[in-house]
Amino acid sequence: MKEKLQKIKEEATAAINDVNADLEQIRIKYLGKKGELTSVLRGMGQLSAEERPIVGQIANEVRAYIEEQLASLVEKQKAAATAKKLAAEKIDVTVPGTASSVGKLHPLTKIQREMENIFLNMGFTIAEGPEVEYDYYNFQALNIPENHPARDTQDTFYISDNVLLRSQTSPVQVRTMEKQAPPIRVISPGRVYRSDAVDATHSPLFHQLEGLVVDKGITMGDLKGTLALFAQTMFGSETKIRFRPHHFPFTEPSAEVDVSCFVCGGKGCRLCKGEGWIEILGAGMVHPEVLRNCNIDPDEYSGFAFGMGIERIAMLSYKIDDMRMLYENDIRFLSQF
Ligand code: PHE
């Protein structure tokens, strides 16, 4: 029996020494209820009274030994698993990282927001209108009846006889005045459409920013002051503005407004084509007929309006000489802003 116990001990040790050993199987095989050691212990009844305690002691020693070996193997296997996991998850901190590219605003959006902020700081709020517009708002209410020559310069895309893609943001003037009683102080940026062929300075889709102020006692002086402050904030504090007489059917008097060239300061250079001045917008005092169309009494109220191309301001600010660059979505171009 002693020999048998010795053999069990040796076999169990050999089994345990195999690192890939299945511990549970070993435990069942040697220590389990039907295990080898248990069956030896069961046979102890056949032993003599002197032998029994000796064999019992050896059996207990073997059991303790196997348990100890199993426990240490559990530890070894755990350590091996951890080491394997660590090796597999090893991070090489010296490998160069993959840079995540951060997007940014389109130059047109940036300039539009800059323009908006200048007017918001002056107390204007933003008004919006539809891009698909009625002929009435885009033309008729703005004092441009059917067959008026001004329609030629703003030929657009028609959805039906009286529905079109707006050719200017000025219809938002009318929509605002219909909804809101003076005092009115709004700007309205947005897309406009004209059936123009694409070239360096034209696009069938572009953006304008409209301005409208209506209140008692509004004069051309208010218009000049507002636009001067805008120009100085946008192009630099030295910037001057110049009004040239012009004609728009919905303003009277009307003007085209130039800013002094912010590159040469007015001496004449490539940007201003030697003029010293750069045209940036159209403006004027809201025509009494337009006020009347919106149920505002021109004897009580007066107002001014202006409209400018956002592409034009962006091209001037960023010195972009071809408008198409703004729409081509070439990352090499866009990432410069
Ligand atoms: N809507 C005019 C245009 O597109 C600009 C403008 C707006 C002129 C407001 C006067 C007043 O040319």
mmCIF file of C-alpha atoms and ligand atoms in Angstrom:
data_model
loop_
_atom_site.group_PDB
_atom_site.id
_atom_site.type_symbol
_atom_site.label_atom_id
_atom_site.label_comp_id
_atom_site.label_asym_id
_atom_site.label_seq_id
_atom_site.Cartn_x
_atom_site.Cartn_y
_atom_site.Cartn_z
ATOM 1 C CA MET A 1 0.000 0.000 0.000
ATOM 2 C CA LYS A 2 2.860 2.294 0.785
ATOM 3 C CA GLU A 3 4.265 1.604 -2.653
ATOM 4 C CA LYS A 4 0.918 2.334 -4.197
ATOM 5 C CA LEU A 5 0.770 5.686 -2.418
ATOM 6 C CA GLN A 6 4.301 6.451 -3.522
ATOM 7 C CA LYS A 7 3.321 5.664 -7.114
ATOM 8 C CA ILE A 8 0.271 7.903 -6.908
ATOM 9 C CA LYS A 9 2.458 10.701 -5.635
ATOM 10 C CA GLU A 10 4.948 10.283 -8.465
ATOM 11 C CA GLU A 11 2.311 10.075 -11.160
ATOM 12 C CA ALA A 12 0.435 13.059 -9.819
ATOM 13 C CA THR A 13 3.643 15.090 -9.676
ATOM 14 C CA ALA A 14 4.478 14.201 -13.266
ATOM 15 C CA ALA A 15 0.995 15.156 -14.401
ATOM 16 C CA ILE A 16 1.136 18.438 -12.538
ATOM 17 C CA ASN A 17 4.533 19.338 -13.927
ATOM 18 C CA ASP A 18 3.056 19.571 -17.383
ATOM 19 C CA VAL A 19 2.244 23.307 -17.692
ATOM 20 C CA ASN A 20 -0.624 22.601 -20.035
ATOM 21 C CA ALA A 21 -2.136 20.143 -17.601
ATOM 22 C CA ASP A 22 -5.873 20.237 -17.011
ATOM 23 C CA LEU A 23 -5.972 20.902 -13.293
ATOM 24 C CA GLU A 24 -9.553 19.867 -12.761
ATOM 25 C CA GLN A 25 -8.944 16.501 -14.369
ATOM 26 C CA ILE A 26 -5.899 15.898 -12.200
ATOM 27 C CA ARG A 27 -7.853 16.863 -9.114
ATOM 28 C CA ILE A 28 -10.674 14.481 -9.968
ATOM 29 C CA LYS A 29 -8.270 11.702 -10.920
ATOM 30 C CA TYR A 30 -6.285 11.766 -7.677
ATOM 31 C CA LEU A 31 -8.342 13.545 -5.048
ATOM 32 C CA GLY A 32 -11.924 13.060 -6.274
ATOM 33 C CA LYS A 33 -14.495 10.778 -4.622
ATOM 34 C CA LYS A 34 -13.690 8.027 -7.055
ATOM 35 C CA GLY A 35 -10.073 9.123 -7.239
ATOM 36 C CA GLU A 36 -7.056 6.916 -6.756
ATOM 37 C CA LEU A 37 -6.119 8.240 -3.366
ATOM 38 C CA THR A 38 -9.643 7.864 -2.065
ATOM 39 C CA SER A 39 -9.781 4.248 -3.161
ATOM 40 C CA VAL A 40 -6.522 3.563 -1.341
ATOM 41 C CA LEU A 41 -7.957 5.125 1.803
ATOM 42 C CA ARG A 42 -11.069 3.013 1.433
ATOM 43 C CA GLY A 43 -8.972 -0.124 1.444
ATOM 44 C CA MET A 44 -7.377 0.812 4.777
ATOM 45 C CA GLY A 45 -9.849 -1.340 6.683
ATOM 46 C CA GLN A 46 -7.948 -4.382 5.550
ATOM 47 C CA LEU A 47 -4.780 -3.185 7.209
ATOM 48 C CA SER A 48 -3.536 -4.237 10.604
ATOM 49 C CA ALA A 49 -3.924 -1.940 13.567
ATOM 50 C CA GLU A 50 -0.190 -1.054 13.530
ATOM 51 C CA GLU A 51 -0.042 -0.347 9.849
ATOM 52 C CA ARG A 52 -3.202 1.730 9.634
ATOM 53 C CA PRO A 53 -1.931 4.926 11.277
ATOM 54 C CA ILE A 54 1.341 4.787 9.348
ATOM 55 C CA VAL A 55 -0.360 4.342 5.992
ATOM 56 C CA GLY A 56 -2.974 6.912 7.049
ATOM 57 C CA GLN A 57 -0.235 9.416 7.724
ATOM 58 C CA ILE A 58 1.468 8.743 4.419
ATOM 59 C CA ALA A 59 -1.868 9.006 2.618
ATOM 60 C CA ASN A 60 -2.540 12.376 4.247
ATOM 61 C CA GLU A 61 0.944 13.555 3.336
ATOM 62 C CA VAL A 62 0.415 12.513 -0.286
ATOM 63 C CA ARG A 63 -2.955 14.268 -0.363
ATOM 64 C CA ALA A 64 -1.450 17.430 1.138
ATOM 65 C CA TYR A 65 1.421 17.251 -1.288
ATOM 66 C CA ILE A 66 -0.827 16.886 -4.334
ATOM 67 C CA GLU A 67 -3.063 19.715 -3.114
ATOM 68 C CA GLU A 68 -0.049 21.930 -2.632
ATOM 69 C CA GLN A 69 1.297 21.091 -6.079
ATOM 70 C CA LEU A 70 -2.077 21.764 -7.652
ATOM 71 C CA ALA A 71 -2.332 25.120 -5.875
ATOM 72 C CA SER A 72 1.103 26.152 -7.045
ATOM 73 C CA LEU A 73 0.246 25.072 -10.567
ATOM 74 C CA VAL A 74 -2.877 27.240 -10.459
ATOM 75 C CA GLU A 75 -0.615 30.176 -9.632
ATOM 76 C CA LYS A 76 1.828 29.263 -12.412
ATOM 77 C CA GLN A 77 -0.935 28.995 -14.977
ATOM 78 C CA LYS A 78 -2.412 32.307 -13.904
ATOM 79 C CA ALA A 79 0.974 33.978 -14.181
ATOM 80 C CA ALA A 80 1.556 32.411 -17.606
ATOM 81 C CA ALA A 81 -1.856 33.648 -18.821
ATOM 82 C CA THR A 82 -1.156 37.161 -17.567
ATOM 83 C CA ALA A 83 2.261 37.205 -19.190
ATOM 84 C CA LYS A 84 0.744 36.029 -22.472
ATOM 85 C CA LYS A 85 -1.962 38.697 -22.315
ATOM 86 C CA LEU A 86 0.563 41.413 -21.528
ATOM 87 C CA ALA A 87 2.751 40.344 -24.413
ATOM 88 C CA ALA A 88 -0.214 40.342 -26.786
ATOM 89 C CA GLU A 89 -1.384 43.758 -25.645
ATOM 90 C CA LYS A 90 1.989 45.386 -25.633
ATOM 91 C CA ILE A 91 1.847 48.944 -26.905
ATOM 92 C CA ASP A 92 4.803 50.405 -28.698
ATOM 93 C CA VAL A 93 4.704 53.985 -27.508
ATOM 94 C CA THR A 94 7.401 54.955 -29.980
ATOM 95 C CA VAL A 95 5.237 54.211 -33.051
ATOM 96 C CA PRO A 96 4.201 57.534 -34.643
ATOM 97 C CA GLY A 97 0.502 58.248 -34.032
ATOM 98 C CA THR A 98 -2.167 58.539 -36.684
ATOM 99 C CA ALA A 99 -3.141 62.187 -36.682
ATOM 100 C CA SER A 100 -6.884 62.748 -36.700
ATOM 101 C CA SER A 101 -7.722 65.490 -39.139
ATOM 102 C CA VAL A 102 -9.997 68.147 -37.742
ATOM 103 C CA GLY A 103 -12.422 69.775 -40.154
ATOM 104 C CA LYS A 104 -12.946 73.499 -40.286
ATOM 105 C CA LEU A 105 -15.425 76.009 -41.531
ATOM 106 C CA HIS A 106 -15.623 76.815 -45.213
ATOM 107 C CA PRO A 107 -14.177 80.278 -45.980
ATOM 108 C CA LEU A 108 -17.623 81.465 -47.097
ATOM 109 C CA THR A 109 -19.176 80.344 -43.820
ATOM 110 C CA LYS A 110 -16.387 82.019 -41.875
ATOM 111 C CA ILE A 111 -16.852 85.321 -43.669
ATOM 112 C CA GLN A 112 -20.639 85.112 -43.419
ATOM 113 C CA ARG A 113 -20.397 84.628 -39.655
ATOM 114 C CA GLU A 114 -17.911 87.469 -39.377
ATOM 115 C CA MET A 115 -20.286 89.740 -41.289
ATOM 116 C CA GLU A 116 -23.261 88.612 -39.229
ATOM 117 C CA ASN A 117 -21.408 89.282 -35.990
ATOM 118 C CA ILE A 118 -20.582 92.838 -37.007
ATOM 119 C CA PHE A 119 -24.272 93.584 -37.540
ATOM 120 C CA LEU A 120 -25.446 91.554 -34.530
ATOM 121 C CA ASN A 121 -23.134 93.721 -32.425
ATOM 122 C CA MET A 122 -24.897 96.801 -33.829
ATOM 123 C CA GLY A 123 -28.249 95.439 -32.653
ATOM 124 C CA PHE A 124 -29.497 93.760 -35.834
ATOM 125 C CA THR A 125 -31.222 90.395 -35.665
ATOM 126 C CA ILE A 126 -31.211 87.716 -38.358
ATOM 127 C CA ALA A 127 -34.284 87.205 -40.547
ATOM 128 C CA GLU A 128 -34.714 84.328 -42.961
ATOM 129 C CA GLY A 129 -36.736 83.792 -46.084
ATOM 130 C CA PRO A 130 -37.287 80.983 -48.584
ATOM 131 C CA GLU A 131 -34.941 80.360 -51.509
ATOM 132 C CA VAL A 132 -37.905 79.204 -53.587
ATOM 133 C CA GLU A 133 -39.819 82.447 -53.749
ATOM 134 C CA TYR A 134 -42.906 84.001 -55.282
ATOM 135 C CA ASP A 135 -42.442 86.436 -58.134
ATOM 136 C CA TYR A 136 -44.402 88.840 -55.949
ATOM 137 C CA TYR A 137 -41.762 88.980 -53.190
ATOM 138 C CA ASN A 138 -38.714 88.763 -55.435
ATOM 139 C CA PHE A 139 -39.939 91.403 -57.899
ATOM 140 C CA GLN A 140 -43.409 92.930 -57.716
ATOM 141 C CA ALA A 141 -43.465 94.005 -54.068
ATOM 142 C CA LEU A 142 -39.990 95.427 -54.619
ATOM 143 C CA ASN A 143 -41.343 97.778 -57.242
ATOM 144 C CA ILE A 144 -40.237 95.612 -60.158
ATOM 145 C CA PRO A 145 -43.441 94.928 -62.128
ATOM 146 C CA GLU A 146 -43.620 92.471 -64.989
ATOM 147 C CA ASN A 147 -41.608 93.619 -67.998
ATOM 148 C CA HIS A 148 -39.495 95.989 -65.889
ATOM 149 C CA PRO A 149 -35.966 96.128 -67.391
ATOM 150 C CA ALA A 150 -34.458 95.360 -63.948
ATOM 151 C CA ARG A 151 -35.684 91.791 -64.420
ATOM 152 C CA ASP A 152 -33.160 91.321 -67.199
ATOM 153 C CA THR A 153 -30.159 91.762 -64.920
ATOM 154 C CA GLN A 154 -31.648 89.330 -62.427
ATOM 155 C CA ASP A 155 -32.851 86.576 -64.718
ATOM 156 C CA THR A 156 -33.312 83.450 -62.652
ATOM 157 C CA PHE A 157 -34.723 79.911 -62.684
ATOM 158 C CA TYR A 158 -38.499 79.617 -62.813
ATOM 159 C CA ILE A 159 -40.410 76.802 -61.202
ATOM 160 C CA SER A 160 -43.680 78.133 -62.575
ATOM 161 C CA ASP A 161 -44.858 81.527 -63.889
ATOM 162 C CA ASN A 162 -44.985 82.986 -60.411
ATOM 163 C CA VAL A 163 -42.572 80.780 -58.446
ATOM 164 C CA LEU A 164 -38.820 81.121 -58.899
ATOM 165 C CA LEU A 165 -35.454 80.735 -57.212
ATOM 166 C CA ARG A 166 -34.901 84.106 -55.562
ATOM 167 C CA SER A 167 -32.399 86.278 -57.421
ATOM 168 C CA GLN A 168 -31.627 88.437 -54.382
ATOM 169 C CA THR A 169 -32.169 88.470 -50.612
ATOM 170 C CA SER A 170 -34.302 91.633 -50.915
ATOM 171 C CA PRO A 171 -37.609 89.680 -50.802
ATOM 172 C CA VAL A 172 -36.819 89.081 -47.110
ATOM 173 C CA GLN A 173 -37.256 92.867 -46.662
ATOM 174 C CA VAL A 174 -40.865 92.535 -47.764
ATOM 175 C CA ARG A 175 -41.531 89.375 -45.759
ATOM 176 C CA THR A 176 -40.092 91.029 -42.647
ATOM 177 C CA MET A 177 -42.092 94.244 -43.051
ATOM 178 C CA GLU A 178 -45.296 92.250 -43.618
ATOM 179 C CA LYS A 179 -44.780 90.381 -40.365
ATOM 180 C CA GLN A 180 -43.267 93.011 -38.134
ATOM 181 C CA ALA A 181 -44.119 96.622 -37.376
ATOM 182 C CA PRO A 182 -41.265 99.152 -37.151
ATOM 183 C CA PRO A 183 -38.809 99.594 -35.577
ATOM 184 C CA ILE A 184 -37.138 96.981 -37.778
ATOM 185 C CA ARG A 185 -33.427 96.206 -37.773
ATOM 186 C CA VAL A 186 -32.627 92.944 -39.541
ATOM 187 C CA ILE A 187 -29.991 91.301 -41.686
ATOM 188 C CA SER A 188 -30.706 88.349 -43.900
ATOM 189 C CA PRO A 189 -27.895 86.203 -45.262
ATOM 190 C CA GLY A 190 -28.589 83.403 -47.698
ATOM 191 C CA ARG A 191 -28.375 81.763 -51.092
ATOM 192 C CA VAL A 192 -29.551 83.482 -54.235
ATOM 193 C CA TYR A 193 -29.719 82.297 -57.840
ATOM 194 C CA ARG A 194 -29.277 83.831 -61.272
ATOM 195 C CA SER A 195 -29.055 82.235 -64.678
ATOM 196 C CA ASP A 196 -25.441 83.330 -65.109
ATOM 197 C CA ALA A 197 -22.733 81.253 -66.762
ATOM 198 C CA VAL A 198 -19.912 80.185 -64.456
ATOM 199 C CA ASP A 199 -16.706 82.215 -64.687
ATOM 200 C CA ALA A 200 -14.156 83.730 -62.303
ATOM 201 C CA THR A 201 -16.684 86.232 -60.930
ATOM 202 C CA HIS A 202 -20.082 84.624 -61.664
ATOM 203 C CA SER A 203 -21.980 81.612 -60.445
ATOM 204 C CA PRO A 204 -25.642 80.607 -60.864
ATOM 205 C CA LEU A 205 -25.713 80.165 -57.095
ATOM 206 C CA PHE A 206 -24.152 82.658 -54.741
ATOM 207 C CA HIS A 207 -24.788 84.307 -51.389
ATOM 208 C CA GLN A 208 -25.948 87.718 -50.325
ATOM 209 C CA LEU A 209 -26.386 89.491 -47.047
ATOM 210 C CA GLU A 210 -29.288 91.904 -46.933
ATOM 211 C CA GLY A 211 -29.801 94.651 -44.377
ATOM 212 C CA LEU A 212 -32.989 96.540 -43.531
ATOM 213 C CA VAL A 213 -33.714 99.273 -41.011
ATOM 214 C CA VAL A 214 -37.132 100.940 -40.747
ATOM 215 C CA ASP A 215 -38.097 103.411 -38.068
ATOM 216 C CA LYS A 216 -39.190 107.008 -37.570
ATOM 217 C CA GLY A 217 -36.621 109.500 -38.817
ATOM 218 C CA ILE A 218 -34.156 107.087 -40.453
ATOM 219 C CA THR A 219 -31.917 109.006 -42.865
ATOM 220 C CA MET A 220 -29.152 108.400 -45.355
ATOM 221 C CA GLY A 221 -26.788 109.463 -42.558
ATOM 222 C CA ASP A 222 -27.796 106.340 -40.614
ATOM 223 C CA LEU A 223 -27.105 104.221 -43.682
ATOM 224 C CA LYS A 224 -23.683 105.802 -44.147
ATOM 225 C CA GLY A 225 -22.761 105.423 -40.487
ATOM 226 C CA THR A 226 -23.839 101.781 -40.410
ATOM 227 C CA LEU A 227 -21.938 100.871 -43.567
ATOM 228 C CA ALA A 228 -18.841 102.841 -42.518
ATOM 229 C CA LEU A 229 -18.709 100.963 -39.231
ATOM 230 C CA PHE A 230 -19.211 97.674 -41.063
ATOM 231 C CA ALA A 231 -16.419 98.475 -43.544
ATOM 232 C CA GLN A 232 -14.012 99.540 -40.815
ATOM 233 C CA THR A 233 -14.657 96.438 -38.738
ATOM 234 C CA MET A 234 -14.429 94.157 -41.769
ATOM 235 C CA PHE A 235 -11.484 95.686 -43.629
ATOM 236 C CA GLY A 236 -9.609 97.774 -41.042
ATOM 237 C CA SER A 237 -10.158 100.987 -39.094
ATOM 238 C CA GLU A 238 -8.604 103.182 -41.799
ATOM 239 C CA THR A 239 -11.202 102.103 -44.372
ATOM 240 C CA LYS A 240 -13.313 104.844 -45.954
ATOM 241 C CA ILE A 241 -16.549 104.400 -47.856
ATOM 242 C CA ARG A 242 -17.799 106.204 -50.954
ATOM 243 C CA PHE A 243 -21.356 106.426 -52.290
ATOM 244 C CA ARG A 244 -21.921 106.571 -56.054
ATOM 245 C CA PRO A 245 -25.404 107.371 -57.367
ATOM 246 C CA HIS A 246 -27.097 104.306 -58.813
ATOM 247 C CA HIS A 247 -30.576 102.953 -59.439
ATOM 248 C CA PHE A 248 -32.482 100.173 -57.762
ATOM 249 C CA PRO A 249 -36.259 100.049 -58.228
ATOM 250 C CA PHE A 250 -36.820 99.388 -54.500
ATOM 251 C CA THR A 251 -34.658 102.175 -53.052
ATOM 252 C CA GLU A 252 -34.714 105.920 -53.652
ATOM 253 C CA PRO A 253 -32.193 107.419 -53.637
ATOM 254 C CA SER A 254 -29.944 104.466 -54.425
ATOM 255 C CA ALA A 255 -26.205 104.100 -54.366
ATOM 256 C CA GLU A 256 -23.413 101.717 -55.090
ATOM 257 C CA VAL A 257 -20.973 101.727 -52.216
ATOM 258 C CA ASP A 258 -17.204 101.411 -52.515
ATOM 259 C CA VAL A 259 -14.586 100.906 -49.812
ATOM 260 C CA SER A 260 -11.124 102.421 -50.021
ATOM 261 C CA CYS A 261 -8.682 99.726 -51.080
ATOM 262 C CA PHE A 262 -7.404 98.037 -47.941
ATOM 263 C CA VAL A 263 -4.251 96.841 -49.705
ATOM 264 C CA CYS A 264 -2.900 100.146 -51.043
ATOM 265 C CA GLY A 265 -4.989 102.466 -48.882
ATOM 266 C CA GLY A 266 -6.349 104.209 -51.970
ATOM 267 C CA LYS A 267 -3.186 104.830 -53.986
ATOM 268 C CA GLY A 268 -4.083 102.241 -56.594
ATOM 269 C CA CYS A 269 -2.860 98.660 -56.873
ATOM 270 C CA ARG A 270 -3.581 95.310 -58.502
ATOM 271 C CA LEU A 271 -6.454 94.426 -56.168
ATOM 272 C CA CYS A 272 -8.360 97.677 -56.809
ATOM 273 C CA LYS A 273 -7.205 97.698 -60.450
ATOM 274 C CA GLY A 274 -5.556 101.071 -59.949
ATOM 275 C CA GLU A 275 -8.809 102.671 -58.793
ATOM 276 C CA GLY A 276 -8.064 103.007 -55.079
ATOM 277 C CA TRP A 277 -11.702 101.989 -54.470
ATOM 278 C CA ILE A 278 -13.500 98.636 -54.491
ATOM 279 C CA GLU A 279 -17.240 98.263 -55.015
ATOM 280 C CA ILE A 280 -18.820 96.064 -52.358
ATOM 281 C CA LEU A 281 -22.566 96.638 -52.231
ATOM 282 C CA GLY A 282 -25.807 98.250 -53.336
ATOM 283 C CA ALA A 283 -27.892 100.342 -50.957
ATOM 284 C CA GLY A 284 -30.432 103.100 -50.619
ATOM 285 C CA MET A 285 -33.441 104.496 -48.784
ATOM 286 C CA VAL A 286 -36.388 102.088 -48.906
ATOM 287 C CA HIS A 287 -38.709 103.243 -51.700
ATOM 288 C CA PRO A 288 -42.045 104.673 -50.379
ATOM 289 C CA GLU A 289 -43.867 102.321 -52.730
ATOM 290 C CA VAL A 290 -42.196 99.313 -51.098
ATOM 291 C CA LEU A 291 -43.187 100.562 -47.630
ATOM 292 C CA ARG A 292 -46.763 101.039 -48.860
ATOM 293 C CA ASN A 293 -46.788 97.505 -50.319
ATOM 294 C CA CYS A 294 -46.070 96.307 -46.785
ATOM 295 C CA ASN A 295 -48.660 98.528 -45.108
ATOM 296 C CA ILE A 296 -46.104 100.865 -43.596
ATOM 297 C CA ASP A 297 -46.929 104.565 -43.922
ATOM 298 C CA PRO A 298 -44.028 106.296 -45.729
ATOM 299 C CA ASP A 299 -45.095 109.640 -44.230
ATOM 300 C CA GLU A 300 -44.500 108.246 -40.769
ATOM 301 C CA TYR A 301 -41.614 105.860 -41.340
ATOM 302 C CA SER A 302 -38.497 105.750 -43.422
ATOM 303 C CA GLY A 303 -35.787 103.172 -43.801
ATOM 304 C CA PHE A 304 -32.613 102.075 -45.505
ATOM 305 C CA ALA A 305 -31.592 98.814 -47.078
ATOM 306 C CA PHE A 306 -28.415 97.321 -48.427
ATOM 307 C CA GLY A 307 -27.338 94.118 -50.043
ATOM 308 C CA MET A 308 -23.916 92.645 -50.637
ATOM 309 C CA GLY A 309 -22.409 89.532 -52.112
ATOM 310 C CA ILE A 310 -20.785 87.315 -49.501
ATOM 311 C CA GLU A 311 -18.505 85.700 -52.130
ATOM 312 C CA ARG A 312 -17.245 89.131 -53.080
ATOM 313 C CA ILE A 313 -16.397 90.036 -49.476
ATOM 314 C CA ALA A 314 -14.730 86.631 -48.984
ATOM 315 C CA MET A 315 -12.709 86.995 -52.186
ATOM 316 C CA LEU A 316 -11.554 90.466 -51.165
ATOM 317 C CA SER A 317 -10.765 89.478 -47.587
ATOM 318 C CA TYR A 318 -8.833 86.356 -48.545
ATOM 319 C CA LYS A 319 -7.518 87.717 -51.874
ATOM 320 C CA ILE A 320 -9.088 84.902 -53.885
ATOM 321 C CA ASP A 321 -9.161 85.822 -57.564
ATOM 322 C CA ASP A 322 -11.388 83.058 -58.878
ATOM 323 C CA MET A 323 -14.838 82.461 -57.407
ATOM 324 C CA ARG A 324 -14.887 78.855 -58.629
ATOM 325 C CA MET A 325 -12.303 77.984 -55.983
ATOM 326 C CA LEU A 326 -15.010 78.499 -53.369
ATOM 327 C CA TYR A 327 -17.188 75.740 -54.802
ATOM 328 C CA GLU A 328 -14.711 73.115 -55.985
ATOM 329 C CA ASN A 329 -14.117 71.675 -52.515
ATOM 330 C CA ASP A 330 -10.438 71.169 -53.138
ATOM 331 C CA ILE A 331 -8.978 70.372 -49.726
ATOM 332 C CA ARG A 332 -5.631 71.946 -50.683
ATOM 333 C CA PHE A 333 -7.465 75.226 -51.159
ATOM 334 C CA LEU A 334 -9.905 74.956 -48.259
ATOM 335 C CA SER A 335 -7.288 73.978 -45.689
ATOM 336 C CA GLN A 336 -5.652 77.389 -46.104
ATOM 337 C CA PHE A 337 -8.411 79.175 -44.235
HETATM 338 N N1 PHE B 1 -30.779 93.386 -54.164
HETATM 339 C C1 PHE B 1 -29.775 94.231 -54.798
HETATM 340 C C2 PHE B 1 -28.964 93.361 -55.759
HETATM 341 O O1 PHE B 1 -29.029 92.165 -55.686
HETATM 342 C C3 PHE B 1 -28.864 94.888 -53.784
HETATM 343 C C4 PHE B 1 -29.582 95.876 -52.932
HETATM 344 C C5 PHE B 1 -30.149 95.509 -51.741
HETATM 345 C C6 PHE B 1 -29.661 97.188 -53.322
HETATM 346 C C7 PHE B 1 -30.801 96.426 -50.942
HETATM 347 C C8 PHE B 1 -30.310 98.131 -52.541
HETATM 348 C C9 PHE B 1 -30.870 97.730 -51.356
HETATM 349 O O2 PHE B 1 -28.276 93.868 -56.616
#
